Amino acid sequence: MTTLPAAVPAELEERSPASPESARRRTGRRGGLHRGTSKLWVFIIPAAVFYLFIVLWPSIQGAGLAFTDWDGISPTRAFVGIDNFIQLVNDPKAAGAIGRTLLIAFTITIVQNAVGLLLALGVNSRIKSRNLLRVLLFAPAIITPVATAYLWQNLFSPNGAINALLEGVGLGALTQNWLGDGDVAIWAICLVVIWQFAGYSMVIFLANMQGISTEVIEASYVDGAGPFRRFWSIIRPELAPSITINLMLSIIGGLKLFDQVWVMTGGGPGGSTETMSTLLYKNAFQFGDFSYGIAIALVLTVLVAILSSGQYFVLSRQNKD
């Protein structure tokens, strides 16, 4: 004689189509999930409407101006098709600005994150003053870029503190007209941006480092791993998320760089520090060719989107591998 189990296991009961009790529970859960989703939409809709009318719709309207001939004041806007983009392709100033923008962006991305990583490794050690050092190194990042640019403009002046310091230590031969020499000015601007935001990269690296298991680090000491081996085999793989974030923020910031260039050199001398941001500002607000300035801005937006998306795709695949 076959005996039936006293109670049907919960998993089998869930799968049984004939169980009215389980059907009621499933219906109840679905109903609860549906109600939860409905509540989420209540919170999302105001933000979505705000984003649509304050950000997205004006951006679309602004992009449309790139296909017109408009000075920014006149009530009439003549449609000219892709004439502004043809002018951009044939403009030698625009070609130079695109090249310098890419040069500045890649220089800042590489050097800033290398310095930020070294600083993070330094202040993550067991030195007593590490908290004070963290504050001091991050401090430049909270200063506005315009104020930083004015500060360094004075330091870089021919009679400024940097040349005085070089002469004071017997290195007078290295004194420069830092912002008046076209071969030097662009690197001086990169130096200022790296000085200001290396601490920002450091904080992101440091937050990631403090999540690494101390037992694994201590085991590497027991196994006799040196500093480079410990960094390459243990710390570096764990830093993949922060590396991705830092590289993306740096490349986007470098491509959009405007404040420091405008305050320190205004794109000079002789256009040697002209970037896409300063070029679009001059065309739109100084030369009265608003539509051409919008066309430059549109190309810059596409460039930022392509480079940041490509960078994210490559880094994400490496992180998964």
PDB file of N, CA, C and O in Angstrom, residues 42-95:
ATOM      1  N   VAL A  42       5.211  57.103 -10.155  1.00  0.00           N
ATOM      2  CA  VAL A  42       4.787  58.370  -9.562  1.00  0.00           C
ATOM      3  C   VAL A  42       6.000  59.249  -9.250  1.00  0.00           C
ATOM      4  O   VAL A  42       5.974  60.470  -9.397  1.00  0.00           O
ATOM      5  N   PHE A  43       7.090  58.629  -8.827  1.00  0.00           N
ATOM      6  CA  PHE A  43       8.306  59.386  -8.514  1.00  0.00           C
ATOM      7  C   PHE A  43       9.103  59.732  -9.764  1.00  0.00           C
ATOM      8  O   PHE A  43       9.817  60.737  -9.790  1.00  0.00           O
ATOM      9  N   ILE A  44       9.032  58.885 -10.790  1.00  0.00           N
ATOM     10  CA  ILE A  44       9.842  59.099 -11.989  1.00  0.00           C
ATOM     11  C   ILE A  44       9.239  60.164 -12.899  1.00  0.00           C
ATOM     12  O   ILE A  44       9.958  60.961 -13.495  1.00  0.00           O
ATOM     13  N   ILE A  45       7.926  60.203 -13.013  1.00  0.00           N
ATOM     14  CA  ILE A  45       7.271  61.090 -13.985  1.00  0.00           C
ATOM     15  C   ILE A  45       7.624  62.566 -13.785  1.00  0.00           C
ATOM     16  O   ILE A  45       7.976  63.251 -14.748  1.00  0.00           O
ATOM     17  N   PRO A  46       7.595  63.128 -12.556  1.00  0.00           N
ATOM     18  CA  PRO A  46       7.956  64.572 -12.422  1.00  0.00           C
ATOM     19  C   PRO A  46       9.373  64.860 -12.901  1.00  0.00           C
ATOM     20  O   PRO A  46       9.600  65.861 -13.591  1.00  0.00           O
ATOM     21  N   ALA A  47      10.328  63.984 -12.541  1.00  0.00           N
ATOM     22  CA  ALA A  47      11.711  64.212 -12.976  1.00  0.00           C
ATOM     23  C   ALA A  47      11.831  64.085 -14.494  1.00  0.00           C
ATOM     24  O   ALA A  47      12.564  64.856 -15.135  1.00  0.00           O
ATOM     25  N   ALA A  48      11.093  63.115 -15.072  1.00  0.00           N
ATOM     26  CA  ALA A  48      11.155  62.925 -16.524  1.00  0.00           C
ATOM     27  C   ALA A  48      10.567  64.132 -17.254  1.00  0.00           C
ATOM     28  O   ALA A  48      11.116  64.589 -18.261  1.00  0.00           O
ATOM     29  N   VAL A  49       9.448  64.660 -16.739  1.00  0.00           N
ATOM     30  CA  VAL A  49       8.825  65.844 -17.364  1.00  0.00           C
ATOM     31  C   VAL A  49       9.766  67.050 -17.253  1.00  0.00           C
ATOM     32  O   VAL A  49       9.961  67.808 -18.211  1.00  0.00           O
ATOM     33  N   PHE A  50      10.370  67.227 -16.077  1.00  0.00           N
ATOM     34  CA  PHE A  50      11.312  68.331 -15.873  1.00  0.00           C
ATOM     35  C   PHE A  50      12.489  68.211 -16.846  1.00  0.00           C
ATOM     36  O   PHE A  50      12.886  69.193 -17.485  1.00  0.00           O
ATOM     37  N   TYR A  51      13.032  67.001 -16.966  1.00  0.00           N
ATOM     38  CA  TYR A  51      14.174  66.787 -17.874  1.00  0.00           C
ATOM     39  C   TYR A  51      13.773  67.035 -19.329  1.00  0.00           C
ATOM     40  O   TYR A  51      14.520  67.622 -20.107  1.00  0.00           O
ATOM     41  N   LEU A  52      12.550  66.612 -19.688  1.00  0.00           N
ATOM     42  CA  LEU A  52      12.091  66.764 -21.066  1.00  0.00           C
ATOM     43  C   LEU A  52      11.992  68.236 -21.465  1.00  0.00           C
ATOM     44  O   LEU A  52      12.479  68.625 -22.540  1.00  0.00           O
ATOM     45  N   PHE A  53      11.394  69.068 -20.587  1.00  0.00           N
ATOM     46  CA  PHE A  53      11.116  70.460 -20.970  1.00  0.00           C
ATOM     47  C   PHE A  53      12.276  71.409 -20.645  1.00  0.00           C
ATOM     48  O   PHE A  53      12.384  72.471 -21.251  1.00  0.00           O
ATOM     49  N   ILE A  54      13.134  71.053 -19.701  1.00  0.00           N
ATOM     50  CA  ILE A  54      14.219  71.961 -19.308  1.00  0.00           C
ATOM     51  C   ILE A  54      15.532  71.618 -20.007  1.00  0.00           C
ATOM     52  O   ILE A  54      16.347  72.488 -20.282  1.00  0.00           O
ATOM     53  N   VAL A  55      15.726  70.329 -20.325  1.00  0.00           N
ATOM     54  CA  VAL A  55      17.009  69.907 -20.891  1.00  0.00           C
ATOM     55  C   VAL A  55      16.853  69.399 -22.319  1.00  0.00           C
ATOM     56  O   VAL A  55      17.498  69.900 -23.255  1.00  0.00           O
ATOM     57  N   LEU A  56      15.990  68.384 -22.501  1.00  0.00           N
ATOM     58  CA  LEU A  56      15.963  67.683 -23.785  1.00  0.00           C
ATOM     59  C   LEU A  56      15.389  68.545 -24.906  1.00  0.00           C
ATOM     60  O   LEU A  56      15.996  68.680 -25.979  1.00  0.00           O
ATOM     61  N   TRP A  57      14.219  69.160 -24.662  1.00  0.00           N
ATOM     62  CA  TRP A  57      13.575  69.940 -25.726  1.00  0.00           C
ATOM     63  C   TRP A  57      14.402  71.169 -26.124  1.00  0.00           C
ATOM     64  O   TRP A  57      14.606  71.407 -27.316  1.00  0.00           O
ATOM     65  N   PRO A  58      14.950  71.977 -25.168  1.00  0.00           N
ATOM     66  CA  PRO A  58      15.831  73.077 -25.580  1.00  0.00           C
ATOM     67  C   PRO A  58      17.071  72.597 -26.328  1.00  0.00           C
ATOM     68  O   PRO A  58      17.552  73.284 -27.232  1.00  0.00           O
ATOM     69  N   SER A  59      17.592  71.427 -25.960  1.00  0.00           N
ATOM     70  CA  SER A  59      18.773  70.897 -26.662  1.00  0.00           C
ATOM     71  C   SER A  59      18.438  70.561 -28.107  1.00  0.00           C
ATOM     72  O   SER A  59      19.221  70.840 -29.024  1.00  0.00           O
ATOM     73  N   ILE A  60      17.258  69.969 -28.315  1.00  0.00           N
ATOM     74  CA  ILE A  60      16.840  69.639 -29.683  1.00  0.00           C
ATOM     75  C   ILE A  60      16.634  70.916 -30.497  1.00  0.00           C
ATOM     76  O   ILE A  60      17.049  71.015 -31.662  1.00  0.00           O
ATOM     77  N   GLN A  61      16.001  71.915 -29.876  1.00  0.00           N
ATOM     78  CA  GLN A  61      15.806  73.192 -30.572  1.00  0.00           C
ATOM     79  C   GLN A  61      17.145  73.848 -30.897  1.00  0.00           C
ATOM     80  O   GLN A  61      17.346  74.405 -31.986  1.00  0.00           O
ATOM     81  N   GLY A  62      18.082  73.784 -29.954  1.00  0.00           N
ATOM     82  CA  GLY A  62      19.410  74.358 -30.181  1.00  0.00           C
ATOM     83  C   GLY A  62      20.146  73.658 -31.307  1.00  0.00           C
ATOM     84  O   GLY A  62      20.813  74.303 -32.129  1.00  0.00           O
ATOM     85  N   ALA A  63      20.032  72.332 -31.361  1.00  0.00           N
ATOM     86  CA  ALA A  63      20.683  71.589 -32.440  1.00  0.00           C
ATOM     87  C   ALA A  63      20.117  71.996 -33.793  1.00  0.00           C
ATOM     88  O   ALA A  63      20.844  72.068 -34.799  1.00  0.00           O
ATOM     89  N   GLY A  64      18.828  72.317 -33.844  1.00  0.00           N
ATOM     90  CA  GLY A  64      18.215  72.750 -35.100  1.00  0.00           C
ATOM     91  C   GLY A  64      18.788  74.056 -35.614  1.00  0.00           C
ATOM     92  O   GLY A  64      18.810  74.309 -36.830  1.00  0.00           O
ATOM     93  N   LEU A  65      19.277  74.920 -34.711  1.00  0.00           N
ATOM     94  CA  LEU A  65      19.855  76.202 -35.126  1.00  0.00           C
ATOM     95  C   LEU A  65      21.142  76.026 -35.924  1.00  0.00           C
ATOM     96  O   LEU A  65      21.559  76.940 -36.639  1.00  0.00           O
ATOM     97  N   ALA A  66      21.788  74.877 -35.788  1.00  0.00           N
ATOM     98  CA  ALA A  66      23.017  74.637 -36.546  1.00  0.00           C
ATOM     99  C   ALA A  66      22.750  74.548 -38.039  1.00  0.00           C
ATOM    100  O   ALA A  66      23.689  74.638 -38.837  1.00  0.00           O
ATOM    101  N   PHE A  67      21.494  74.386 -38.433  1.00  0.00           N
ATOM    102  CA  PHE A  67      21.144  74.266 -39.852  1.00  0.00           C
ATOM    103  C   PHE A  67      20.524  75.571 -40.385  1.00  0.00           C
ATOM    104  O   PHE A  67      19.824  75.575 -41.386  1.00  0.00           O
ATOM    105  N   THR A  68      20.735  76.656 -39.656  1.00  0.00           N
ATOM    106  CA  THR A  68      20.207  77.956 -40.072  1.00  0.00           C
ATOM    107  C   THR A  68      21.339  78.980 -40.163  1.00  0.00           C
ATOM    108  O   THR A  68      22.470  78.698 -39.757  1.00  0.00           O
ATOM    109  N   ASP A  69      21.006  80.154 -40.708  1.00  0.00           N
ATOM    110  CA  ASP A  69      21.932  81.284 -40.714  1.00  0.00           C
ATOM    111  C   ASP A  69      21.357  82.337 -39.777  1.00  0.00           C
ATOM    112  O   ASP A  69      20.477  83.112 -40.153  1.00  0.00           O
ATOM    113  N   TRP A  70      21.845  82.371 -38.525  1.00  0.00           N
ATOM    114  CA  TRP A  70      21.250  83.224 -37.498  1.00  0.00           C
ATOM    115  C   TRP A  70      22.365  83.892 -36.705  1.00  0.00           C
ATOM    116  O   TRP A  70      23.371  83.242 -36.363  1.00  0.00           O
ATOM    117  N   ASP A  71      22.177  85.174 -36.394  1.00  0.00           N
ATOM    118  CA  ASP A  71      23.199  85.912 -35.643  1.00  0.00           C
ATOM    119  C   ASP A  71      22.926  85.929 -34.145  1.00  0.00           C
ATOM    120  O   ASP A  71      23.654  86.576 -33.385  1.00  0.00           O
ATOM    121  N   GLY A  72      21.875  85.261 -33.718  1.00  0.00           N
ATOM    122  CA  GLY A  72      21.559  85.205 -32.291  1.00  0.00           C
ATOM    123  C   GLY A  72      20.631  86.311 -31.836  1.00  0.00           C
ATOM    124  O   GLY A  72      20.158  86.278 -30.697  1.00  0.00           O
ATOM    125  N   ILE A  73      20.360  87.329 -32.681  1.00  0.00           N
ATOM    126  CA  ILE A  73      19.504  88.469 -32.301  1.00  0.00           C
ATOM    127  C   ILE A  73      18.329  88.633 -33.252  1.00  0.00           C
ATOM    128  O   ILE A  73      17.200  88.845 -32.849  1.00  0.00           O
ATOM    129  N   SER A  74      18.609  88.511 -34.555  1.00  0.00           N
ATOM    130  CA  SER A  74      17.581  88.759 -35.562  1.00  0.00           C
ATOM    131  C   SER A  74      16.393  87.801 -35.403  1.00  0.00           C
ATOM    132  O   SER A  74      16.587  86.615 -35.081  1.00  0.00           O
ATOM    133  N   PRO A  75      15.157  88.288 -35.630  1.00  0.00           N
ATOM    134  CA  PRO A  75      13.984  87.407 -35.517  1.00  0.00           C
ATOM    135  C   PRO A  75      13.879  86.404 -36.656  1.00  0.00           C
ATOM    136  O   PRO A  75      13.130  85.434 -36.558  1.00  0.00           O
ATOM    137  N   THR A  76      14.584  86.634 -37.768  1.00  0.00           N
ATOM    138  CA  THR A  76      14.517  85.706 -38.911  1.00  0.00           C
ATOM    139  C   THR A  76      15.684  84.735 -38.889  1.00  0.00           C
ATOM    140  O   THR A  76      16.819  85.107 -38.558  1.00  0.00           O
ATOM    141  N   ARG A  77      15.390  83.504 -39.250  1.00  0.00           N
ATOM    142  CA  ARG A  77      16.407  82.461 -39.305  1.00  0.00           C
ATOM    143  C   ARG A  77      16.258  81.738 -40.633  1.00  0.00           C
ATOM    144  O   ARG A  77      15.276  81.024 -40.845  1.00  0.00           O
ATOM    145  N   ALA A  78      17.213  81.927 -41.521  1.00  0.00           N
ATOM    146  CA  ALA A  78      17.144  81.290 -42.836  1.00  0.00           C
ATOM    147  C   ALA A  78      17.728  79.885 -42.763  1.00  0.00           C
ATOM    148  O   ALA A  78      18.826  79.686 -42.220  1.00  0.00           O
ATOM    149  N   PHE A  79      17.005  78.916 -43.317  1.00  0.00           N
ATOM    150  CA  PHE A  79      17.495  77.534 -43.330  1.00  0.00           C
ATOM    151  C   PHE A  79      18.579  77.403 -44.397  1.00  0.00           C
ATOM    152  O   PHE A  79      18.367  77.758 -45.560  1.00  0.00           O
ATOM    153  N   VAL A  80      19.769  76.889 -43.997  1.00  0.00           N
ATOM    154  CA  VAL A  80      20.891  76.770 -44.930  1.00  0.00           C
ATOM    155  C   VAL A  80      21.385  75.334 -45.054  1.00  0.00           C
ATOM    156  O   VAL A  80      22.457  75.089 -45.640  1.00  0.00           O
ATOM    157  N   GLY A  81      20.675  74.377 -44.477  1.00  0.00           N
ATOM    158  CA  GLY A  81      21.081  72.972 -44.589  1.00  0.00           C
ATOM    159  C   GLY A  81      22.379  72.703 -43.833  1.00  0.00           C
ATOM    160  O   GLY A  81      22.544  73.107 -42.679  1.00  0.00           O
ATOM    161  N   ILE A  82      23.318  72.044 -44.517  1.00  0.00           N
ATOM    162  CA  ILE A  82      24.577  71.655 -43.843  1.00  0.00           C
ATOM    163  C   ILE A  82      25.712  72.638 -44.150  1.00  0.00           C
ATOM    164  O   ILE A  82      26.886  72.294 -44.007  1.00  0.00           O
ATOM    165  N   ASP A  83      25.367  73.844 -44.569  1.00  0.00           N
ATOM    166  CA  ASP A  83      26.406  74.827 -44.922  1.00  0.00           C
ATOM    167  C   ASP A  83      27.355  75.109 -43.758  1.00  0.00           C
ATOM    168  O   ASP A  83      28.566  75.287 -43.953  1.00  0.00           O
ATOM    169  N   ASN A  84      26.827  75.176 -42.539  1.00  0.00           N
ATOM    170  CA  ASN A  84      27.689  75.451 -41.381  1.00  0.00           C
ATOM    171  C   ASN A  84      28.688  74.322 -41.145  1.00  0.00           C
ATOM    172  O   ASN A  84      29.827  74.568 -40.731  1.00  0.00           O
ATOM    173  N   PHE A  85      28.276  73.101 -41.416  1.00  0.00           N
ATOM    174  CA  PHE A  85      29.182  71.963 -41.221  1.00  0.00           C
ATOM    175  C   PHE A  85      30.227  71.912 -42.344  1.00  0.00           C
ATOM    176  O   PHE A  85      31.366  71.499 -42.110  1.00  0.00           O
ATOM    177  N   ILE A  86      29.836  72.326 -43.559  1.00  0.00           N
ATOM    178  CA  ILE A  86      30.818  72.417 -44.654  1.00  0.00           C
ATOM    179  C   ILE A  86      31.855  73.489 -44.324  1.00  0.00           C
ATOM    180  O   ILE A  86      33.065  73.309 -44.529  1.00  0.00           O
ATOM    181  N   GLN A  87      31.388  74.618 -43.777  1.00  0.00           N
ATOM    182  CA  GLN A  87      32.313  75.673 -43.344  1.00  0.00           C
ATOM    183  C   GLN A  87      33.253  75.163 -42.258  1.00  0.00           C
ATOM    184  O   GLN A  87      34.452  75.482 -42.256  1.00  0.00           O
ATOM    185  N   LEU A  88      32.734  74.334 -41.363  1.00  0.00           N
ATOM    186  CA  LEU A  88      33.559  73.778 -40.277  1.00  0.00           C
ATOM    187  C   LEU A  88      34.652  72.868 -40.824  1.00  0.00           C
ATOM    188  O   LEU A  88      35.805  72.910 -40.375  1.00  0.00           O
ATOM    189  N   VAL A  89      34.305  72.037 -41.805  1.00  0.00           N
ATOM    190  CA  VAL A  89      35.290  71.122 -42.387  1.00  0.00           C
ATOM    191  C   VAL A  89      36.395  71.901 -43.099  1.00  0.00           C
ATOM    192  O   VAL A  89      37.572  71.510 -43.061  1.00  0.00           O
ATOM    193  N   ASN A  90      36.042  73.025 -43.740  1.00  0.00           N
ATOM    194  CA  ASN A  90      37.024  73.814 -44.502  1.00  0.00           C
ATOM    195  C   ASN A  90      37.702  74.900 -43.678  1.00  0.00           C
ATOM    196  O   ASN A  90      38.495  75.675 -44.228  1.00  0.00           O
ATOM    197  N   ASP A  91      37.410  74.976 -42.390  1.00  0.00           N
ATOM    198  CA  ASP A  91      37.978  76.016 -41.532  1.00  0.00           C
ATOM    199  C   ASP A  91      39.278  75.508 -40.899  1.00  0.00           C
ATOM    200  O   ASP A  91      39.250  74.596 -40.067  1.00  0.00           O
ATOM    201  N   PRO A  92      40.447  76.086 -41.256  1.00  0.00           N
ATOM    202  CA  PRO A  92      41.707  75.607 -40.655  1.00  0.00           C
ATOM    203  C   PRO A  92      41.762  75.849 -39.151  1.00  0.00           C
ATOM    204  O   PRO A  92      42.398  75.072 -38.428  1.00  0.00           O
ATOM    205  N   LYS A  93      41.106  76.914 -38.669  1.00  0.00           N
ATOM    206  CA  LYS A  93      41.076  77.150 -37.222  1.00  0.00           C
ATOM    207  C   LYS A  93      40.332  76.028 -36.494  1.00  0.00           C
ATOM    208  O   LYS A  93      40.742  75.604 -35.408  1.00  0.00           O
ATOM    209  N   ALA A  94      39.247  75.568 -37.107  1.00  0.00           N
ATOM    210  CA  ALA A  94      38.478  74.486 -36.483  1.00  0.00           C
ATOM    211  C   ALA A  94      39.277  73.190 -36.458  1.00  0.00           C
ATOM    212  O   ALA A  94      39.259  72.456 -35.455  1.00  0.00           O
ATOM    213  N   ALA A  95      40.004  72.905 -37.546  1.00  0.00           N
ATOM    214  CA  ALA A  95      40.820  71.685 -37.582  1.00  0.00           C
ATOM    215  C   ALA A  95      41.896  71.718 -36.498  1.00  0.00           C
ATOM    216  O   ALA A  95      42.128  70.726 -35.787  1.00  0.00           O
TER     217      ALA A  95
END
